[in-house]
Coordinates of C-alpha atoms and ligand atoms in Angstrom, one line a residue:
M1 CA 208.6 16.0 -32.6
S2 CA 209.8 15.6 -29.0
S3 CA 207.3 12.8 -28.4
R4 CA 208.4 11.0 -31.5
I5 CA 212.1 11.3 -30.6
C6 CA 211.4 9.8 -27.1
A7 CA 208.8 7.3 -28.3
N8 CA 211.0 4.2 -27.3
L9 CA 210.7 5.2 -23.7
W10 CA 207.0 4.3 -23.8
S11 CA 207.1 1.7 -26.6
Q12 CA 203.4 0.6 -26.4
I13 CA 202.0 4.1 -26.5
D14 CA 201.3 6.0 -29.7
P15 CA 203.8 8.9 -29.7
P16 CA 201.2 11.7 -29.7
D17 CA 199.8 10.2 -26.5
N18 CA 203.0 9.6 -24.6
P19 CA 204.0 11.8 -21.6
M20 CA 206.6 13.8 -23.6
G21 CA 205.4 17.3 -24.2
H22 CA 207.2 20.4 -25.2
V23 CA 207.4 24.2 -24.7
T24 CA 208.7 26.2 -27.6
N25 CA 211.5 28.6 -26.7
G26 CA 211.2 32.3 -26.4
V27 CA 213.5 35.2 -26.2
H28 CA 213.7 37.9 -23.6
V29 CA 212.3 41.0 -25.3
P30 CA 213.9 43.7 -23.1
T31 CA 217.3 42.1 -23.7
F32 CA 217.2 41.6 -27.4
L33 CA 214.8 44.2 -28.8
S34 CA 216.9 47.2 -29.8
P35 CA 216.1 50.5 -27.9
H36 CA 215.9 52.0 -31.4
W37 CA 212.3 50.7 -31.5
Y38 CA 211.1 52.0 -28.2
D39 CA 209.8 55.4 -29.4
L40 CA 207.9 54.0 -32.3
F41 CA 206.4 51.2 -30.1
D42 CA 205.3 53.7 -27.4
R43 CA 203.6 55.7 -30.1
H44 CA 201.9 53.0 -32.1
L45 CA 201.4 50.1 -29.6
G46 CA 200.6 52.4 -26.7
Y47 CA 202.5 52.9 -23.4
G48 CA 202.9 49.8 -21.4
W49 CA 203.3 47.5 -24.4
E50 CA 206.1 45.8 -22.5
Q51 CA 203.4 44.4 -20.2
R52 CA 201.2 43.1 -23.1
L53 CA 203.8 41.1 -24.9
T54 CA 201.7 38.0 -25.3
E55 CA 198.5 39.8 -26.5
P56 CA 198.4 39.3 -30.2
G57 CA 196.3 42.4 -30.7
C58 CA 198.9 44.5 -29.0
W59 CA 201.3 44.0 -31.9
D60 CA 198.9 45.0 -34.7
G61 CA 200.0 48.6 -34.1
I62 CA 203.2 47.8 -35.9
Y63 CA 201.3 47.9 -39.2
A64 CA 200.4 51.5 -38.4
I65 CA 204.1 52.6 -38.2
P66 CA 204.7 54.8 -41.3
D67 CA 207.0 52.9 -43.7
Q68 CA 209.5 55.7 -43.7
Q69 CA 209.9 55.7 -40.0
F70 CA 210.1 51.9 -39.9
W71 CA 212.8 52.0 -42.6
A72 CA 214.7 54.7 -40.8
V73 CA 215.0 52.5 -37.7
R74 CA 216.1 49.6 -39.8
Q75 CA 218.7 51.6 -41.6
G76 CA 219.9 53.1 -38.3
L77 CA 220.4 49.6 -36.9
K78 CA 222.3 48.5 -40.0
S79 CA 224.5 51.6 -39.8
Q80 CA 225.3 50.7 -36.2
L81 CA 226.3 47.2 -37.2
F82 CA 228.5 48.6 -40.1
H83 CA 230.3 50.8 -37.6
L84 CA 231.1 47.8 -35.4
L85 CA 232.1 45.8 -38.5
R86 CA 234.5 48.5 -39.5
D87 CA 236.2 48.5 -36.1
R88 CA 236.4 44.8 -35.9
L89 CA 237.7 44.3 -39.4
A90 CA 240.2 47.1 -39.1
E91 CA 241.6 45.3 -36.0
Q92 CA 241.7 42.0 -37.7
H93 CA 243.4 43.6 -40.7
A94 CA 246.1 45.2 -38.6
R95 CA 246.8 41.9 -36.8
N96 CA 247.2 40.3 -40.2
H97 CA 249.4 43.2 -41.5
G98 CA 247.0 43.9 -44.4
S99 CA 247.3 47.1 -46.4
A100 CA 245.0 50.1 -45.9
A101 CA 243.9 49.9 -49.6
H102 CA 242.9 46.3 -49.1
L103 CA 240.8 47.2 -46.0
D104 CA 239.0 49.9 -48.0
R105 CA 238.1 47.4 -50.6
V106 CA 236.8 45.0 -48.0
L107 CA 234.6 47.6 -46.4
R108 CA 233.5 49.3 -49.6
L109 CA 229.9 48.2 -49.4
A110 CA 229.5 48.2 -45.6
D111 CA 229.1 52.0 -45.5
P112 CA 227.6 53.3 -42.2
D113 CA 226.6 56.6 -43.9
N114 CA 224.8 54.9 -46.7
P115 CA 223.8 51.4 -45.5
R116 CA 221.8 50.5 -48.6
A117 CA 223.4 47.2 -49.6
L118 CA 221.3 44.1 -48.8
T119 CA 223.0 42.5 -45.8
I120 CA 222.5 38.9 -44.8
G121 CA 223.8 37.6 -41.5
F122 CA 224.9 34.1 -40.3
A123 CA 226.2 34.1 -36.8
R124 CA 226.3 31.1 -34.4
R125 CA 228.4 28.3 -33.2
F126 CA 230.1 26.6 -36.1
A127 CA 228.7 23.2 -35.2
T128 CA 228.8 21.1 -38.4
Y129 CA 225.1 20.4 -38.5
K130 CA 224.5 24.1 -38.9
R131 CA 226.3 23.9 -42.3
A132 CA 227.9 27.4 -42.3
T133 CA 229.3 26.7 -45.8
L134 CA 226.2 25.5 -47.5
L135 CA 226.1 28.9 -49.2
F136 CA 229.4 28.0 -51.0
D137 CA 228.0 24.9 -52.6
N138 CA 228.0 26.6 -56.1
L139 CA 230.3 29.6 -56.1
Q140 CA 229.4 30.5 -59.7
W141 CA 225.8 30.8 -58.8
L142 CA 226.6 32.7 -55.6
R143 CA 228.8 35.1 -57.6
D144 CA 225.9 35.8 -60.0
I145 CA 223.7 36.7 -57.0
V146 CA 226.0 38.9 -55.0
C147 CA 228.1 40.6 -57.7
N148 CA 225.4 42.6 -59.4
A149 CA 226.6 46.2 -59.2
Q150 CA 223.1 47.6 -59.0
R151 CA 222.0 45.1 -56.4
P152 CA 225.0 44.3 -54.2
V153 CA 224.6 41.7 -51.4
I154 CA 226.8 41.4 -48.3
F155 CA 227.0 38.2 -46.3
V156 CA 228.4 38.7 -42.8
F157 CA 229.6 35.5 -41.0
A158 CA 230.6 35.4 -37.4
G159 CA 230.8 32.7 -34.8
K160 CA 233.0 30.4 -32.9
A161 CA 233.9 26.7 -33.0
H162 CA 235.2 24.9 -29.9
P163 CA 239.1 24.7 -30.2
A164 CA 238.9 20.9 -30.1
D165 CA 236.2 20.9 -32.8
Q166 CA 238.3 20.2 -35.9
P167 CA 235.4 20.1 -38.4
G168 CA 234.1 23.4 -36.9
Q169 CA 237.5 25.0 -37.4
E170 CA 237.6 23.7 -40.9
L171 CA 234.3 25.6 -41.7
I172 CA 235.8 28.8 -40.5
R173 CA 238.9 28.2 -42.7
R174 CA 236.6 27.7 -45.7
I175 CA 234.7 30.9 -45.1
A176 CA 238.0 32.8 -44.7
E177 CA 239.2 31.3 -48.0
V178 CA 236.1 32.3 -49.9
A179 CA 236.0 35.7 -48.4
K180 CA 239.6 36.3 -49.7
M181 CA 238.6 35.5 -53.3
P182 CA 238.8 38.8 -55.3
E183 CA 235.2 38.6 -56.5
F184 CA 233.8 38.1 -53.0
E185 CA 236.0 40.8 -51.4
S186 CA 233.5 43.3 -49.7
R187 CA 230.6 40.8 -50.2
I188 CA 231.6 38.1 -47.9
L189 CA 232.8 39.3 -44.5
L190 CA 234.1 37.1 -41.8
V191 CA 234.2 38.8 -38.4
E192 CA 236.4 37.2 -35.7
G193 CA 235.9 37.4 -31.9
Y194 CA 232.2 36.6 -31.8
D195 CA 230.8 37.9 -28.5
L196 CA 227.5 39.1 -27.1
R197 CA 228.0 42.7 -28.3
L198 CA 228.6 41.6 -31.9
A199 CA 225.8 39.0 -31.6
R200 CA 223.3 41.7 -30.5
R201 CA 224.4 44.1 -33.3
M202 CA 224.2 41.3 -35.9
V203 CA 220.7 40.1 -35.0
S204 CA 219.3 43.6 -35.1
G205 CA 221.4 45.1 -37.9
V206 CA 221.3 42.8 -40.9
D207 CA 218.3 42.7 -43.3
V208 CA 218.0 38.9 -43.5
W209 CA 218.9 36.2 -40.9
L210 CA 220.1 33.0 -42.6
N211 CA 219.9 29.6 -40.9
N212 CA 220.4 26.4 -42.8
P213 CA 220.8 23.5 -40.3
I214 CA 220.4 19.8 -41.2
H215 CA 216.8 18.9 -40.5
P216 CA 215.7 17.8 -37.8
L217 CA 218.8 18.6 -35.8
E218 CA 218.0 22.1 -34.7
A219 CA 216.3 21.8 -31.4
S220 CA 215.0 25.4 -31.4
G221 CA 217.5 28.0 -32.5
T222 CA 216.9 31.4 -30.9
S223 CA 219.0 33.8 -32.9
G224 CA 216.4 34.0 -35.6
I225 CA 213.8 35.0 -33.0
K226 CA 216.0 37.8 -31.8
A227 CA 216.4 38.9 -35.4
A228 CA 212.7 38.8 -36.2
M229 CA 211.8 41.0 -33.2
N230 CA 214.1 43.7 -34.6
G231 CA 212.4 43.6 -38.1
V232 CA 215.0 41.3 -39.7
I233 CA 213.4 38.8 -42.0
N234 CA 214.3 35.1 -41.6
L235 CA 215.4 32.8 -44.4
S236 CA 215.7 29.4 -42.8
V237 CA 215.3 25.7 -43.2
L238 CA 212.0 24.6 -41.8
D239 CA 213.4 23.2 -38.6
G240 CA 213.4 24.1 -34.9
W241 CA 211.4 27.2 -34.1
W242 CA 211.0 28.3 -37.7
G243 CA 209.0 25.1 -38.4
E244 CA 206.4 26.5 -36.0
G245 CA 206.9 30.2 -36.7
Y246 CA 206.8 30.3 -40.6
D247 CA 203.4 31.2 -41.9
G248 CA 204.1 31.4 -45.6
E249 CA 204.3 35.2 -45.6
N250 CA 206.5 36.2 -42.7
G251 CA 209.9 35.2 -44.2
W252 CA 211.3 32.5 -46.4
A253 CA 211.6 28.8 -45.9
I254 CA 213.8 26.1 -47.3
K255 CA 211.9 22.9 -47.2
P256 CA 214.0 20.0 -45.9
V257 CA 214.9 17.5 -48.5
T258 CA 214.7 13.9 -47.5
D259 CA 217.4 12.1 -49.4
P260 CA 219.5 9.3 -47.8
D261 CA 222.6 10.7 -49.5
P262 CA 223.8 13.7 -47.5
A263 CA 225.7 15.2 -50.4
R264 CA 222.6 15.1 -52.7
R265 CA 220.4 16.6 -49.9
D266 CA 222.9 19.4 -49.3
R267 CA 223.0 20.2 -53.1
E268 CA 219.2 20.3 -53.3
E269 CA 218.9 22.5 -50.3
A270 CA 221.7 24.8 -51.5
R271 CA 219.8 25.1 -54.8
A272 CA 216.7 26.1 -53.0
L273 CA 218.6 28.7 -51.1
Y274 CA 220.1 30.2 -54.2
E275 CA 216.7 30.3 -55.9
I276 CA 215.1 32.0 -52.9
L277 CA 217.9 34.6 -52.8
Q278 CA 217.8 35.2 -56.6
D279 CA 214.1 35.1 -57.2
S280 CA 212.6 36.5 -54.0
V281 CA 215.0 38.1 -51.5
V282 CA 217.1 40.3 -53.8
P283 CA 214.3 41.5 -56.1
L284 CA 212.0 42.3 -53.2
Y285 CA 214.7 44.3 -51.3
Y286 CA 215.7 46.3 -54.4
D287 CA 212.2 47.0 -55.5
V288 CA 212.5 50.5 -54.2
A289 CA 209.9 53.1 -54.6
P290 CA 211.0 56.7 -55.4
H291 CA 211.4 57.6 -51.7
G292 CA 214.2 55.0 -51.4
L293 CA 212.6 52.0 -49.6
S294 CA 210.9 48.8 -50.7
P295 CA 207.2 48.8 -49.6
G296 CA 207.0 45.1 -50.1
W297 CA 210.1 44.5 -47.9
V298 CA 208.7 46.7 -45.1
A299 CA 205.4 44.9 -45.3
K300 CA 207.1 41.5 -44.9
A301 CA 209.3 42.7 -42.0
K302 CA 206.2 44.1 -40.3
R303 CA 204.3 40.9 -40.8
S304 CA 207.3 39.0 -39.4
M305 CA 207.3 41.1 -36.2
V306 CA 203.5 41.0 -35.7
S307 CA 203.2 37.3 -36.2
L308 CA 206.3 36.2 -34.2
L309 CA 206.8 38.7 -31.4
P310 CA 203.7 37.7 -29.4
R311 CA 204.5 34.0 -29.5
F312 CA 208.3 33.5 -29.3
N313 CA 209.0 35.6 -26.2
T314 CA 209.9 34.4 -22.7
E315 CA 206.6 35.6 -21.1
R316 CA 204.6 33.1 -23.2
M317 CA 207.2 30.4 -22.7
L318 CA 207.3 30.8 -18.9
G319 CA 203.5 30.9 -18.7
E320 CA 203.4 27.6 -20.6
Y321 CA 206.0 26.0 -18.3
I322 CA 203.9 27.0 -15.3
E323 CA 200.5 25.9 -16.6
R324 CA 201.6 22.6 -18.2
Y325 CA 204.4 21.5 -15.9
Y326 CA 205.3 23.5 -12.8
R327 CA 201.8 23.8 -11.4
P328 CA 200.8 20.2 -12.0
A329 CA 204.1 19.1 -10.6
A330 CA 203.4 21.1 -7.4
G331 CA 200.0 19.5 -7.2
Q332 CA 201.6 16.0 -7.5
W333 CA 204.0 16.9 -4.7
H334 CA 201.1 17.7 -2.4
R335 CA 199.3 14.5 -3.2
H336 CA 202.4 12.5 -2.6
A337 CA 203.4 14.3 0.6
Q338 CA 200.3 13.3 2.5
A339 CA 200.7 11.1 5.6
G340 CA 204.4 11.0 5.6
F341 CA 204.6 10.0 1.9
A342 CA 202.4 6.9 2.4
P343 CA 200.9 7.5 -1.1
T344 CA 204.3 7.4 -2.7
R345 CA 205.1 4.0 -1.1
D346 CA 201.7 2.7 -2.2
L347 CA 202.4 3.8 -5.8
A348 CA 205.9 2.3 -5.8
R349 CA 204.5 -1.1 -4.6
W350 CA 201.7 -0.9 -7.2
K351 CA 204.2 -0.2 -10.0
K352 CA 206.3 -3.2 -9.0
R353 CA 203.3 -5.4 -9.0
V354 CA 202.1 -4.2 -12.4
R355 CA 205.6 -4.7 -13.9
E356 CA 205.6 -8.3 -12.6
H357 CA 202.2 -9.2 -14.0
W358 CA 201.9 -7.1 -17.2
S359 CA 203.3 -9.8 -19.5
G360 CA 200.5 -12.1 -18.3
V361 CA 197.7 -9.6 -19.2
R362 CA 195.6 -10.7 -22.3
V363 CA 192.6 -9.5 -24.1
R364 CA 190.1 -11.1 -26.5
R365 CA 186.8 -10.2 -28.1
I366 CA 183.8 -12.4 -27.2
D367 CA 180.7 -10.5 -28.5
H368 CA 179.2 -11.1 -32.0
S369 CA 178.2 -7.5 -32.9
P370 CA 177.2 -7.3 -36.6
A371 CA 179.4 -5.4 -39.0
R372 CA 176.6 -3.2 -40.1
I373 CA 173.8 -1.7 -38.1
R374 CA 170.9 0.6 -38.8
F375 CA 170.8 4.1 -37.4
G376 CA 169.2 4.0 -34.0
E377 CA 170.2 0.4 -33.2
S378 CA 172.5 -0.2 -30.3
L379 CA 175.7 -2.2 -30.1
R380 CA 177.1 -4.3 -27.4
F381 CA 180.8 -5.0 -27.1
E382 CA 182.3 -7.6 -24.8
L383 CA 185.9 -8.4 -24.0
A384 CA 187.5 -11.1 -21.8
V385 CA 190.5 -9.6 -20.1
G386 CA 193.0 -11.9 -18.4
I387 CA 194.4 -9.9 -15.6
D388 CA 197.0 -12.3 -14.3
G389 CA 197.7 -11.5 -10.7
L390 CA 196.4 -7.9 -10.9
E391 CA 193.2 -6.5 -9.5
P392 CA 190.5 -5.3 -11.8
A393 CA 191.0 -1.8 -10.4
D394 CA 194.6 -1.8 -11.6
L395 CA 193.5 -1.7 -15.2
R396 CA 191.4 0.5 -17.4
V397 CA 189.7 -1.0 -20.4
E398 CA 188.5 1.4 -23.1
L399 CA 186.7 1.5 -26.4
L400 CA 188.0 4.0 -28.9
F401 CA 185.1 4.8 -31.2
G402 CA 184.6 7.2 -34.0
C403 CA 185.0 8.3 -37.6
P404 CA 188.3 7.6 -39.2
A405 CA 190.3 10.6 -40.4
G406 CA 188.5 11.7 -43.6
A407 CA 189.5 14.1 -46.3
G408 CA 191.0 17.1 -44.4
A409 CA 189.2 16.1 -41.1
A410 CA 190.9 14.9 -38.0
P411 CA 189.6 11.6 -36.6
A412 CA 186.6 12.4 -34.3
Q413 CA 187.2 9.8 -31.6
Q414 CA 185.5 9.1 -28.3
H415 CA 187.3 7.3 -25.5
L416 CA 184.7 5.2 -23.6
E417 CA 185.5 3.3 -20.5
M418 CA 184.2 -0.3 -20.5
H419 CA 182.6 -1.7 -17.3
R420 CA 183.7 -4.8 -15.6
E421 CA 180.7 -7.1 -15.1
R422 CA 182.0 -10.3 -13.5
R423 CA 184.7 -12.9 -13.5
I424 CA 184.3 -15.4 -16.3
E425 CA 186.8 -18.1 -15.4
G426 CA 190.3 -18.3 -13.9
D427 CA 191.8 -14.8 -14.1
E428 CA 189.5 -13.7 -17.0
Q429 CA 187.1 -10.8 -16.4
L430 CA 184.2 -9.8 -18.5
Y431 CA 184.1 -6.1 -19.6
S432 CA 181.3 -4.7 -21.6
I433 CA 179.8 -1.5 -23.1
E434 CA 176.6 -0.8 -24.9
L435 CA 176.1 2.2 -27.1
Q436 CA 173.8 3.7 -29.6
P437 CA 176.0 5.4 -32.2
D438 CA 174.7 8.9 -33.0
M439 CA 176.6 9.1 -36.3
C440 CA 176.2 7.5 -39.6
G441 CA 178.7 6.2 -42.2
R442 CA 181.8 4.2 -41.7
I443 CA 182.8 4.0 -38.1
G444 CA 186.0 2.5 -36.7
Y445 CA 186.8 1.2 -33.3
R446 CA 189.6 -0.3 -31.2
F447 CA 189.9 -1.6 -27.7
R448 CA 192.8 -1.0 -25.3
V449 CA 193.9 -2.0 -21.9
Y450 CA 196.4 -0.2 -19.7
P451 CA 197.4 0.1 -16.1
H452 CA 195.6 2.7 -14.1
H453 CA 196.3 4.3 -10.7
P454 CA 195.0 7.6 -9.5
L455 CA 198.4 8.9 -8.4
L456 CA 200.1 8.5 -11.8
T457 CA 201.5 11.7 -13.0
H458 CA 200.5 10.9 -16.6
P459 CA 197.8 8.3 -17.5
Y460 CA 200.2 6.4 -19.8
E461 CA 203.4 6.8 -17.9
M462 CA 203.9 3.1 -17.4
G463 CA 204.3 2.8 -21.2
M464 CA 202.1 -0.3 -21.1
M465 CA 199.1 -0.7 -23.4
L466 CA 197.5 -3.7 -25.1
W467 CA 195.4 -3.1 -28.3
L468 CA 192.8 -5.1 -29.9
Ligands
PLP501 C1 221.0 33.7 -29.2 C2 222.4 33.4 -29.2 C3 222.9 32.1 -29.7 C4 221.9 31.0 -30.1 O1 222.0 30.9 -31.5 P1 221.2 29.8 -32.4 O2 222.2 29.4 -33.5 O3 220.0 30.4 -32.8 O4 221.0 28.6 -31.4 C5 224.2 31.9 -29.8 N1 225.1 32.8 -29.4 C6 224.8 34.0 -28.9 C7 225.8 35.0 -28.5 C8 223.4 34.3 -28.8 O5 223.0 35.6 -28.4

């Protein structure tokens, strides 16, 4: 995705080949994993699990945690969140001169002593692209989902908008308005004063973490990762980190709708959200066995932890930054710093020369290879490359050769460098390659020419490439 977004910086390079790479975000486990889990992890993952965060095998031990104990931790975390909600909402209520009876009604379901109501959290900046009010697209449908007396659902909203962000403030006003409707009292809670303490309780205390940004605007999103590591299950648009983390079983996904009309897109995605809540989330949560917990729910929460914890943590992230970027960058520094940075000056002169002459570089085919050959026969390709004022060593000429992408198979492609034989005439140089294909069937090939210098940080960083 990053390479596609930045494709215009290297306009002649296919986006997957351009120098733009990526490292997926991670979350600092010691900061965001609740201490409530530590005892169970010590027992089932083995002491020292903090040092084995990126080992996938390390986390399989989570499956061995007895469901009852797993559930007890989850309920404890929810109870802790409900305590904080009661304090915060009581303050809010006092500030707004609400009656005690009204406060009791608002907090009726958020009972710390019996935290059994399914609780769904949405807490983040109220930037408009995060669509905090998508859930309110169809209030009648929402009412049907949350107002079932046997299967109550609480939505907790918290977050901030920048004071100058009018549309963001408008979202908060709308949530407050819906939360005040009598039928949503106690089921939609808006907590003011979003801070780190509330954020940490929210991402560990709710049952489901909701995120419904407009695809593809979520660069990563990290709150859902914090939630997942605490056994909270994600329900999110397949965007940002969830596009990489969702495996079909470890949570729920809203597939982005591609519709040029934003209102229609929102309506379609809201419908998907309601359907997932109504058909999957609520029934699974309330499918309780006699001992009071839902085995299916616990299995999904465990799968979410096992599949996501080893990947979306800062250990893995930092390791990738070092291997892919910091270490190669340090190596480049050493190569450049030789002899008082003489190589850097060389490279700068070379780049200037290449930019001046690139528009004069041309390529044409001059061989007459047959379109069909028999197995075992060899092929010879010849190109005439006009190099304008450049040297042959400034360019690399390649044959890309292989099977086109077939059903389910990625293209198997070889990149073969073509050899310069001699000057033909003027600035034209003859490049050739001979090969004996060791495969049968339809075979595709293309030629390409691009500037080459051993000191380039990335082979295609000049963004220049001619195709034939
Ligand atoms: C993690 C975190 C965020 C990031 O939230 P996203 O919506 O996932 O980007 C924001 N605020 C706080 C307080 C956080 O801890």
